[in-house]
mmCIF file with all atom_site columns, C-alpha atoms in Angstrom:
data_model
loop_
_atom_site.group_PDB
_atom_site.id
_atom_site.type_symbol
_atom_site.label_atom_id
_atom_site.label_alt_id
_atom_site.label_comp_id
_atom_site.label_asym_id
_atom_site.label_entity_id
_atom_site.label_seq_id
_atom_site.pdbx_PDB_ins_code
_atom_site.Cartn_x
_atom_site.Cartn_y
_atom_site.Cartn_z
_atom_site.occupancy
_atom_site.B_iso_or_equiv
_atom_site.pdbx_formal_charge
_atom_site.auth_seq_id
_atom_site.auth_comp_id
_atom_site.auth_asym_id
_atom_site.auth_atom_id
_atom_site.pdbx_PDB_model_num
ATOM 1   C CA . UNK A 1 1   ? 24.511 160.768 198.333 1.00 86.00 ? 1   UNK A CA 1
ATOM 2   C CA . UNK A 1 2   ? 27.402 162.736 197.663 1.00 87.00 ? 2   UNK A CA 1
ATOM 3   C CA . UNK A 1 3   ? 29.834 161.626 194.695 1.00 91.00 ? 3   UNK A CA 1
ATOM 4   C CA . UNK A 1 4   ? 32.469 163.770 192.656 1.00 90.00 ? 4   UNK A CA 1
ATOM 5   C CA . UNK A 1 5   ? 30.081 163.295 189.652 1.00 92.00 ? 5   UNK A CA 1
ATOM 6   C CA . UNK A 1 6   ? 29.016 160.325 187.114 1.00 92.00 ? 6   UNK A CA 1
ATOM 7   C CA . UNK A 1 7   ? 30.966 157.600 185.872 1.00 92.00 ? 7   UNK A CA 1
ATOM 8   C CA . UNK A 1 8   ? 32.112 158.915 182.711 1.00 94.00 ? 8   UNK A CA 1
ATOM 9   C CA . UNK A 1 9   ? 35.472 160.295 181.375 1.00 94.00 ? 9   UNK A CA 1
ATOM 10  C CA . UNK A 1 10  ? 38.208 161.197 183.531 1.00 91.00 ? 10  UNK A CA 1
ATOM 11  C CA . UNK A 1 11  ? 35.959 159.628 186.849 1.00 90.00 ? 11  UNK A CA 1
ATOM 12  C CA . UNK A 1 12  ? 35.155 156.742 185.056 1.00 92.00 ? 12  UNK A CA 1
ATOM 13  C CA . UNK A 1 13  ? 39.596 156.318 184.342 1.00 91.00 ? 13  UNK A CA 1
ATOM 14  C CA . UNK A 1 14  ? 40.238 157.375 187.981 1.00 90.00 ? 14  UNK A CA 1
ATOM 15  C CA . UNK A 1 15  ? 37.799 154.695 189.307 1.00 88.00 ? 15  UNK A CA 1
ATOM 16  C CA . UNK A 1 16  ? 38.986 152.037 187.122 1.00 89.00 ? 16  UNK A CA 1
ATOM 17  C CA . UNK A 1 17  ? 42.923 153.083 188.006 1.00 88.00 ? 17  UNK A CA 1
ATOM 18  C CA . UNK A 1 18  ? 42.120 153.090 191.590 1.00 85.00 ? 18  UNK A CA 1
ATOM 19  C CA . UNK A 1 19  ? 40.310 149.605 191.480 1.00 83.00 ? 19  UNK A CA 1
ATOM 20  C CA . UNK A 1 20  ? 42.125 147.746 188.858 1.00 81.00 ? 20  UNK A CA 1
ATOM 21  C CA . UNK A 1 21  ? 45.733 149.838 188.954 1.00 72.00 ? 21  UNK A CA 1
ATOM 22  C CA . UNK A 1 22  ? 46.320 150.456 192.976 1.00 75.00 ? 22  UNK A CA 1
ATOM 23  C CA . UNK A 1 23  ? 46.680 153.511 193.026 1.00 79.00 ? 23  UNK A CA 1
ATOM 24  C CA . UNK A 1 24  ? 46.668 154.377 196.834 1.00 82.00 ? 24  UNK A CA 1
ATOM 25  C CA . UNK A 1 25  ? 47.947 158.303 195.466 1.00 89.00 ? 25  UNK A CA 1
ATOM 26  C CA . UNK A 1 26  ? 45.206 158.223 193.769 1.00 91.00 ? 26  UNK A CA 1
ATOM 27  C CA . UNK A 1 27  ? 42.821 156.674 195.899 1.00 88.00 ? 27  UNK A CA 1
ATOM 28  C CA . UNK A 1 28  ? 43.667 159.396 198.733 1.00 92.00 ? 28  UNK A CA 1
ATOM 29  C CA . UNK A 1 29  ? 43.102 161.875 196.391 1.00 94.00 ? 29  UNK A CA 1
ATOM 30  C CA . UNK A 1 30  ? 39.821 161.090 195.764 1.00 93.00 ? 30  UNK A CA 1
ATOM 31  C CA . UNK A 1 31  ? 39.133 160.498 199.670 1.00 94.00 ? 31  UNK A CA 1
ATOM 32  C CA . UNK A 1 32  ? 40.258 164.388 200.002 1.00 94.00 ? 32  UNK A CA 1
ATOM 33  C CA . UNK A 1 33  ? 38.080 165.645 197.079 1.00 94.00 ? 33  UNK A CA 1
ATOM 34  C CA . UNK A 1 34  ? 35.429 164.020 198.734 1.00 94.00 ? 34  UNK A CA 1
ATOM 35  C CA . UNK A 1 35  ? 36.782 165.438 202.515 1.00 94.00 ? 35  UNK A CA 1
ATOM 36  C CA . UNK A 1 36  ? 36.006 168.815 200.938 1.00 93.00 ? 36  UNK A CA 1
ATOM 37  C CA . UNK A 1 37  ? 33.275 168.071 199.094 1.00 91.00 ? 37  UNK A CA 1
ATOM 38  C CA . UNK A 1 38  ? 31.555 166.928 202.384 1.00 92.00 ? 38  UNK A CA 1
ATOM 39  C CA . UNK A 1 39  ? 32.557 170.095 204.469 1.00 91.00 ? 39  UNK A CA 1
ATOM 40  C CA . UNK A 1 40  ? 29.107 171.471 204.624 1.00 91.00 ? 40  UNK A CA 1
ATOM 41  C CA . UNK A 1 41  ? 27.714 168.144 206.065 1.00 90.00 ? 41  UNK A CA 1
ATOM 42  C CA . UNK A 1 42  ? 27.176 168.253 209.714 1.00 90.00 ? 42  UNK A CA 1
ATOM 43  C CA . UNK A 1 43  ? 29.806 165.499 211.021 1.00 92.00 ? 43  UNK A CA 1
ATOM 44  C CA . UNK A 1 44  ? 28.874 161.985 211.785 1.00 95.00 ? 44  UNK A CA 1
ATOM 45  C CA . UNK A 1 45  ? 30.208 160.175 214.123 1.00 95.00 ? 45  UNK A CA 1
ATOM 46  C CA . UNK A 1 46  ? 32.282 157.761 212.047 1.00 95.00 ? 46  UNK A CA 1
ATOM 47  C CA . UNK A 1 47  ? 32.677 156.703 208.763 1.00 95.00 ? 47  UNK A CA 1
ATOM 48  C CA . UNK A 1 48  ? 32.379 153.113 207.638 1.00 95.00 ? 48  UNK A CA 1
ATOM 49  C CA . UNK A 1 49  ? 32.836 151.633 204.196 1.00 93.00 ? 49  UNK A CA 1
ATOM 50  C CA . UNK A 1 50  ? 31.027 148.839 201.543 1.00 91.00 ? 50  UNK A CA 1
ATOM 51  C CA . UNK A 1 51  ? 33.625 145.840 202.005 1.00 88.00 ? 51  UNK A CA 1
ATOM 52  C CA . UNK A 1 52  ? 35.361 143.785 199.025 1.00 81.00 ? 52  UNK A CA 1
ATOM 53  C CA . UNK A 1 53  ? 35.888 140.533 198.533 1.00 76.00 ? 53  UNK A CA 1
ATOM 54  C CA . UNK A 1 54  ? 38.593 138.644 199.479 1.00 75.00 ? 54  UNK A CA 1
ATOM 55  C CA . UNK A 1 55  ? 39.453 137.734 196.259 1.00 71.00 ? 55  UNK A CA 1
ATOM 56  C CA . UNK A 1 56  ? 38.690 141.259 194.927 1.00 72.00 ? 56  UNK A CA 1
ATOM 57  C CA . UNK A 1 57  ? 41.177 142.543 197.610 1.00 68.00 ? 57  UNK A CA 1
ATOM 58  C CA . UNK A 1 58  ? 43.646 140.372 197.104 1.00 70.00 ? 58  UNK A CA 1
ATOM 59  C CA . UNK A 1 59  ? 43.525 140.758 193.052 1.00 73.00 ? 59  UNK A CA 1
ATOM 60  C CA . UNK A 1 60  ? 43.440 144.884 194.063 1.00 71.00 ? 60  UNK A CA 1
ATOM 61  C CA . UNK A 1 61  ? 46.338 144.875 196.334 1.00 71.00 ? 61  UNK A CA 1
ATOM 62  C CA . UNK A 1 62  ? 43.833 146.170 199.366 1.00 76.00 ? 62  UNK A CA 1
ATOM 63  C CA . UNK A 1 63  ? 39.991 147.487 199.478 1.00 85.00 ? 63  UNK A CA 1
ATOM 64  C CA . UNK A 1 64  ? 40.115 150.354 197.707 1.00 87.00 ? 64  UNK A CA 1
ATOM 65  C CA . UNK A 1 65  ? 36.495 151.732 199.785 1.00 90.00 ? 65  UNK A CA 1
ATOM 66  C CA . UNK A 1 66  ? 38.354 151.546 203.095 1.00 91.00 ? 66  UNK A CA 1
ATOM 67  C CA . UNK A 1 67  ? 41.132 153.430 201.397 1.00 90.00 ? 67  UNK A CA 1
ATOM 68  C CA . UNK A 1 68  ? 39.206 155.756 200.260 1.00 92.00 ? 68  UNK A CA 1
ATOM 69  C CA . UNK A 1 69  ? 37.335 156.488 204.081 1.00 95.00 ? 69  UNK A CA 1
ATOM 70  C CA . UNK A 1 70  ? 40.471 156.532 205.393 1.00 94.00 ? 70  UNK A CA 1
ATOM 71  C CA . UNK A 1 71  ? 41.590 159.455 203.201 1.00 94.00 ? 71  UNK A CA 1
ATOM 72  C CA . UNK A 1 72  ? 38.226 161.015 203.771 1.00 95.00 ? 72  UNK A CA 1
ATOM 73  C CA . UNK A 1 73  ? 38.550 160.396 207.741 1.00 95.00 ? 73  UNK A CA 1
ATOM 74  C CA . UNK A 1 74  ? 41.874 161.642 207.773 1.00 94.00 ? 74  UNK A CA 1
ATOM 75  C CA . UNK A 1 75  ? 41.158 164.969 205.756 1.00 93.00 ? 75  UNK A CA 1
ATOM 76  C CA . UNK A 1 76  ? 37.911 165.883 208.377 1.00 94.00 ? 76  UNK A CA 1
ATOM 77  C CA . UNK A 1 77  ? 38.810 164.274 211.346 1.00 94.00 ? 77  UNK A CA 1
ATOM 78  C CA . UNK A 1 78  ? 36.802 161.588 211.769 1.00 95.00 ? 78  UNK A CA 1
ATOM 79  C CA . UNK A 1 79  ? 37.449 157.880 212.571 1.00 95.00 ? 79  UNK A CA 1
ATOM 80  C CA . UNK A 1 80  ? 37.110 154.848 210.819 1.00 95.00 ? 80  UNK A CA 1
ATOM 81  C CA . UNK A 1 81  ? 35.303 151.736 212.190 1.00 93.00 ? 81  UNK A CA 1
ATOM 82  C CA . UNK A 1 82  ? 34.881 148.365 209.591 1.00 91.00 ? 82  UNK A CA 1
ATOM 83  C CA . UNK A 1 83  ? 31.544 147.665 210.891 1.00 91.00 ? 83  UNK A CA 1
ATOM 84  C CA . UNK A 1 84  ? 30.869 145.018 207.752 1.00 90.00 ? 84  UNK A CA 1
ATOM 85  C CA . UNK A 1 85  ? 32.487 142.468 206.538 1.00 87.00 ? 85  UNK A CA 1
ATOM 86  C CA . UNK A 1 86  ? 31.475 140.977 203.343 1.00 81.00 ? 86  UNK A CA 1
ATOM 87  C CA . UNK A 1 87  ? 28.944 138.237 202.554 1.00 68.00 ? 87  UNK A CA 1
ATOM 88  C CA . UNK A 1 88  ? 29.827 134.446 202.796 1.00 59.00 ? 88  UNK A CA 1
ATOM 89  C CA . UNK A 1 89  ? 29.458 134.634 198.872 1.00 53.00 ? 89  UNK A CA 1
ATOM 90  C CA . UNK A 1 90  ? 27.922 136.939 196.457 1.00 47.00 ? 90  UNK A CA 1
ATOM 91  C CA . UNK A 1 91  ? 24.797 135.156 194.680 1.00 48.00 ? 91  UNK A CA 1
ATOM 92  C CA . UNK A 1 92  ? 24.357 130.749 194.599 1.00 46.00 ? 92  UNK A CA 1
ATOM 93  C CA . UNK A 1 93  ? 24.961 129.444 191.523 1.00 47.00 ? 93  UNK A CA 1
ATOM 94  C CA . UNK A 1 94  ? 21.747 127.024 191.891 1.00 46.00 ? 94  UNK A CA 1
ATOM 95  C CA . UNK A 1 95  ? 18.512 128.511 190.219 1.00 46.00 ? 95  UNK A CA 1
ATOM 96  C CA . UNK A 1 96  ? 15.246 128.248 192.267 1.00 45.00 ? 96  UNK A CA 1
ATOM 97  C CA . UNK A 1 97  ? 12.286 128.377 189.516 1.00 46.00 ? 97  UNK A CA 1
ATOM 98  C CA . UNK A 1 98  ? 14.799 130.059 186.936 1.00 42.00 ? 98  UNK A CA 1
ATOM 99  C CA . UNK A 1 99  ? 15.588 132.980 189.509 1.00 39.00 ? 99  UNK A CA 1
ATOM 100 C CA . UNK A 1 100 ? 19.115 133.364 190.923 1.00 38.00 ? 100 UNK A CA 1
ATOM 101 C CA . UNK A 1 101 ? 18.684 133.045 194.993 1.00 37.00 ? 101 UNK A CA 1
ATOM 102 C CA . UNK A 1 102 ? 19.597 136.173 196.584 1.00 39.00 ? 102 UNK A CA 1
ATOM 103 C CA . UNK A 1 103 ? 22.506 137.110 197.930 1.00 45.00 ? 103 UNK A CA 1
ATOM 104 C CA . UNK A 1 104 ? 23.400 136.857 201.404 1.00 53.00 ? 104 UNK A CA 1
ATOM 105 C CA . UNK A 1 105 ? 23.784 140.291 203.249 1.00 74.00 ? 105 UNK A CA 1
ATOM 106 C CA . UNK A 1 106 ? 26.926 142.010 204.827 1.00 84.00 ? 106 UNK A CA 1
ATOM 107 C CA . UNK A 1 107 ? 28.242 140.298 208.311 1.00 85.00 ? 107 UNK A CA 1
ATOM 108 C CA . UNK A 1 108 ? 27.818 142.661 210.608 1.00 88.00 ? 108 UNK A CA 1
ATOM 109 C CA . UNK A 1 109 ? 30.456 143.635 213.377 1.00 86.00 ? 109 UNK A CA 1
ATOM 110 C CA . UNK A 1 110 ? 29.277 145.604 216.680 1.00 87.00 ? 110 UNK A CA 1
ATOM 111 C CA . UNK A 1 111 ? 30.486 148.944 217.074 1.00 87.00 ? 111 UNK A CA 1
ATOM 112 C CA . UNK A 1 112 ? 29.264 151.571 219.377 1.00 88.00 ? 112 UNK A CA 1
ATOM 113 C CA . UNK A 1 113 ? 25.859 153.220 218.091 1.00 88.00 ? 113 UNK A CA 1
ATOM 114 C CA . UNK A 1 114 ? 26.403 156.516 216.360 1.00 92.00 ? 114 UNK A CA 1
ATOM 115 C CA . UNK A 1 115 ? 25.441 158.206 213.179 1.00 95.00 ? 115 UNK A CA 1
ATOM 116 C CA . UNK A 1 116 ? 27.711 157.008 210.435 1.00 95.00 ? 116 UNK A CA 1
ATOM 117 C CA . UNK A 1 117 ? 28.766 158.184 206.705 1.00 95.00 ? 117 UNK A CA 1
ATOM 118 C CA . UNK A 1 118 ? 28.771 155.125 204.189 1.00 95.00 ? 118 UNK A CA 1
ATOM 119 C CA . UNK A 1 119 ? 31.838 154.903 201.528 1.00 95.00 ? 119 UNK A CA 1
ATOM 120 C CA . UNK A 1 120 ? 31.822 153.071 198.760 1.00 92.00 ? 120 UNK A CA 1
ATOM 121 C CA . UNK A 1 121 ? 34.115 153.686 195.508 1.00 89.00 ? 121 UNK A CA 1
ATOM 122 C CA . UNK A 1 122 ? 31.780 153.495 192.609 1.00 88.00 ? 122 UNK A CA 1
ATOM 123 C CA . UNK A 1 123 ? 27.948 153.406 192.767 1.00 90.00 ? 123 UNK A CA 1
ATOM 124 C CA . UNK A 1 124 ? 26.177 151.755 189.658 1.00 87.00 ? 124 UNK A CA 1
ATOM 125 C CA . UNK A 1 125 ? 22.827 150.290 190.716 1.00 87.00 ? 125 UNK A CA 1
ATOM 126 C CA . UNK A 1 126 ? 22.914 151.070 194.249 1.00 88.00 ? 126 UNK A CA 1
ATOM 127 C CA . UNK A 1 127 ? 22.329 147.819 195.943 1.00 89.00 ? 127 UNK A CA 1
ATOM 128 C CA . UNK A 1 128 ? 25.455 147.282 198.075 1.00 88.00 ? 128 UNK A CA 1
ATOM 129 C CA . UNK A 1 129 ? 24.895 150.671 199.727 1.00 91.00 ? 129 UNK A CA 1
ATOM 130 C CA . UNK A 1 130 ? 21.604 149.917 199.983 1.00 92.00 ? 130 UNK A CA 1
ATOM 131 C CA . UNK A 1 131 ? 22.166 146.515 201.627 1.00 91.00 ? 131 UNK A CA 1
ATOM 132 C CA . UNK A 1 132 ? 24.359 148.104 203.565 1.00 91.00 ? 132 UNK A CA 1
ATOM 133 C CA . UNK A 1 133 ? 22.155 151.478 204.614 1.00 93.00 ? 133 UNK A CA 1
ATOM 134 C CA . UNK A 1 134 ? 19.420 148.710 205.472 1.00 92.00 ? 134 UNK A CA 1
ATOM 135 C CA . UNK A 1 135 ? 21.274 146.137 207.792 1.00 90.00 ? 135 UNK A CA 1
ATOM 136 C CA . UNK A 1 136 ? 23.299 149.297 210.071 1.00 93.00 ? 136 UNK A CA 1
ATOM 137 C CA . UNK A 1 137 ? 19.591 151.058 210.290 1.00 93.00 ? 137 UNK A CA 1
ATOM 138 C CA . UNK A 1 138 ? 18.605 147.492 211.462 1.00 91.00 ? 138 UNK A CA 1
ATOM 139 C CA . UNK A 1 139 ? 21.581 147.537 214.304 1.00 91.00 ? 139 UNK A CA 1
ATOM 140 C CA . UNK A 1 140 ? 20.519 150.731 215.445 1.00 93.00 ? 140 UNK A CA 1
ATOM 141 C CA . UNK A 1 141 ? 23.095 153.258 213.547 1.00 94.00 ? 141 UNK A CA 1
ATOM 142 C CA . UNK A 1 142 ? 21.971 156.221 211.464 1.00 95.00 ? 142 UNK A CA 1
ATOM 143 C CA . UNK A 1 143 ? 23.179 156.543 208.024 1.00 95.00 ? 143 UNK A CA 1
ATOM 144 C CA . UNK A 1 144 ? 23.305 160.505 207.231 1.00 94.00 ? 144 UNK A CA 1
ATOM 145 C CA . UNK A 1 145 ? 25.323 159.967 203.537 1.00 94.00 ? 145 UNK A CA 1
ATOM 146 C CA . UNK A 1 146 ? 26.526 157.981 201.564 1.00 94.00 ? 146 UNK A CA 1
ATOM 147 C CA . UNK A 1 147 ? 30.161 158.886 199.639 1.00 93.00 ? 147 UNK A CA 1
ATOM 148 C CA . UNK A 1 148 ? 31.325 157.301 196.584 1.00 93.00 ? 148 UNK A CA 1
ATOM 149 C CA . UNK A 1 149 ? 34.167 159.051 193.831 1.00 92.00 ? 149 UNK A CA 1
ATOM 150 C CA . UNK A 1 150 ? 31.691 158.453 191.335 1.00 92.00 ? 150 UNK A CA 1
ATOM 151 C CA . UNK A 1 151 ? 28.102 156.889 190.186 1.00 92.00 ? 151 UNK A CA 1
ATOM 152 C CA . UNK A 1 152 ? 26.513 155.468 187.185 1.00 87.00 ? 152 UNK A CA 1
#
């Protein structure tokens, strides 16, 4: 897991102006801190990214992770392939013996196998990569890093 560094201070602004603000300048910034950042890596063959909401995209002006791996694929080469799509909906609002039910993975779109880099924008508990890492492993693709601009 590779991330510019925790979610604190100026990362924690730049996060929260790239999310909430729409900063795209800022947002490919980030993707080319991380290009370098990443140099050492061996390359994958593609990157893919943790997909927002609709409403979360629409709010944001755009989905600030596949901005981000296309500033990241653009500054080492690499292409870009949306192999998720996000859930149907996030958790039910009906309680099953007081627990929340849980929520409903990532749809998954076929792409040609490969080894893939995973981009997400902020990691805090890790579960949407994770989700993620788990259901392209299932498909057959190999997950060699995850990328985020910051992590809690």
């Amino acid at each position: 897991m590779f991330s510019l560094g925790p979610f604190a201070g100026a990362l924690r602004r730049i996060v929260l102006a790239v999310k909430h603000g729409r900063d795209q300048r800022l947002n490919d910034w980030c993707g080319q801190q991380l290009a370098i950042q990443s140099r050492h890596l061996m390359r994958p063959d593609a990157l893919t990214y943790i997909p927002s909401q609709r409403l979360s995209r629409l709010r944001r002006g755009g989905d600030t992770a596949a901005g981000l791996a296309i500033a990241i694929g653009r500054g080492r080469g690499i292409a870009v392939v949306p192999t998720l799509q996000p859930p149907w909906r996030i958790h039910s609002r009906t309680r099953h013996h007081g627990q929340r039910q849980a929520a409903k993975g990532f749809r998954y779109q076929p792409q040609p196998l490969g080894r893939l880099w995973l981009v997400d924008d902020l990691m805090a508990s890790g579960h949407s990569l994770r989700q993620a890492h788990d259901q392209l492993s299932a498909e057959g693709h190999i997950i060699e890093a995850w990328l985020v601009i910051a992590r809690a």
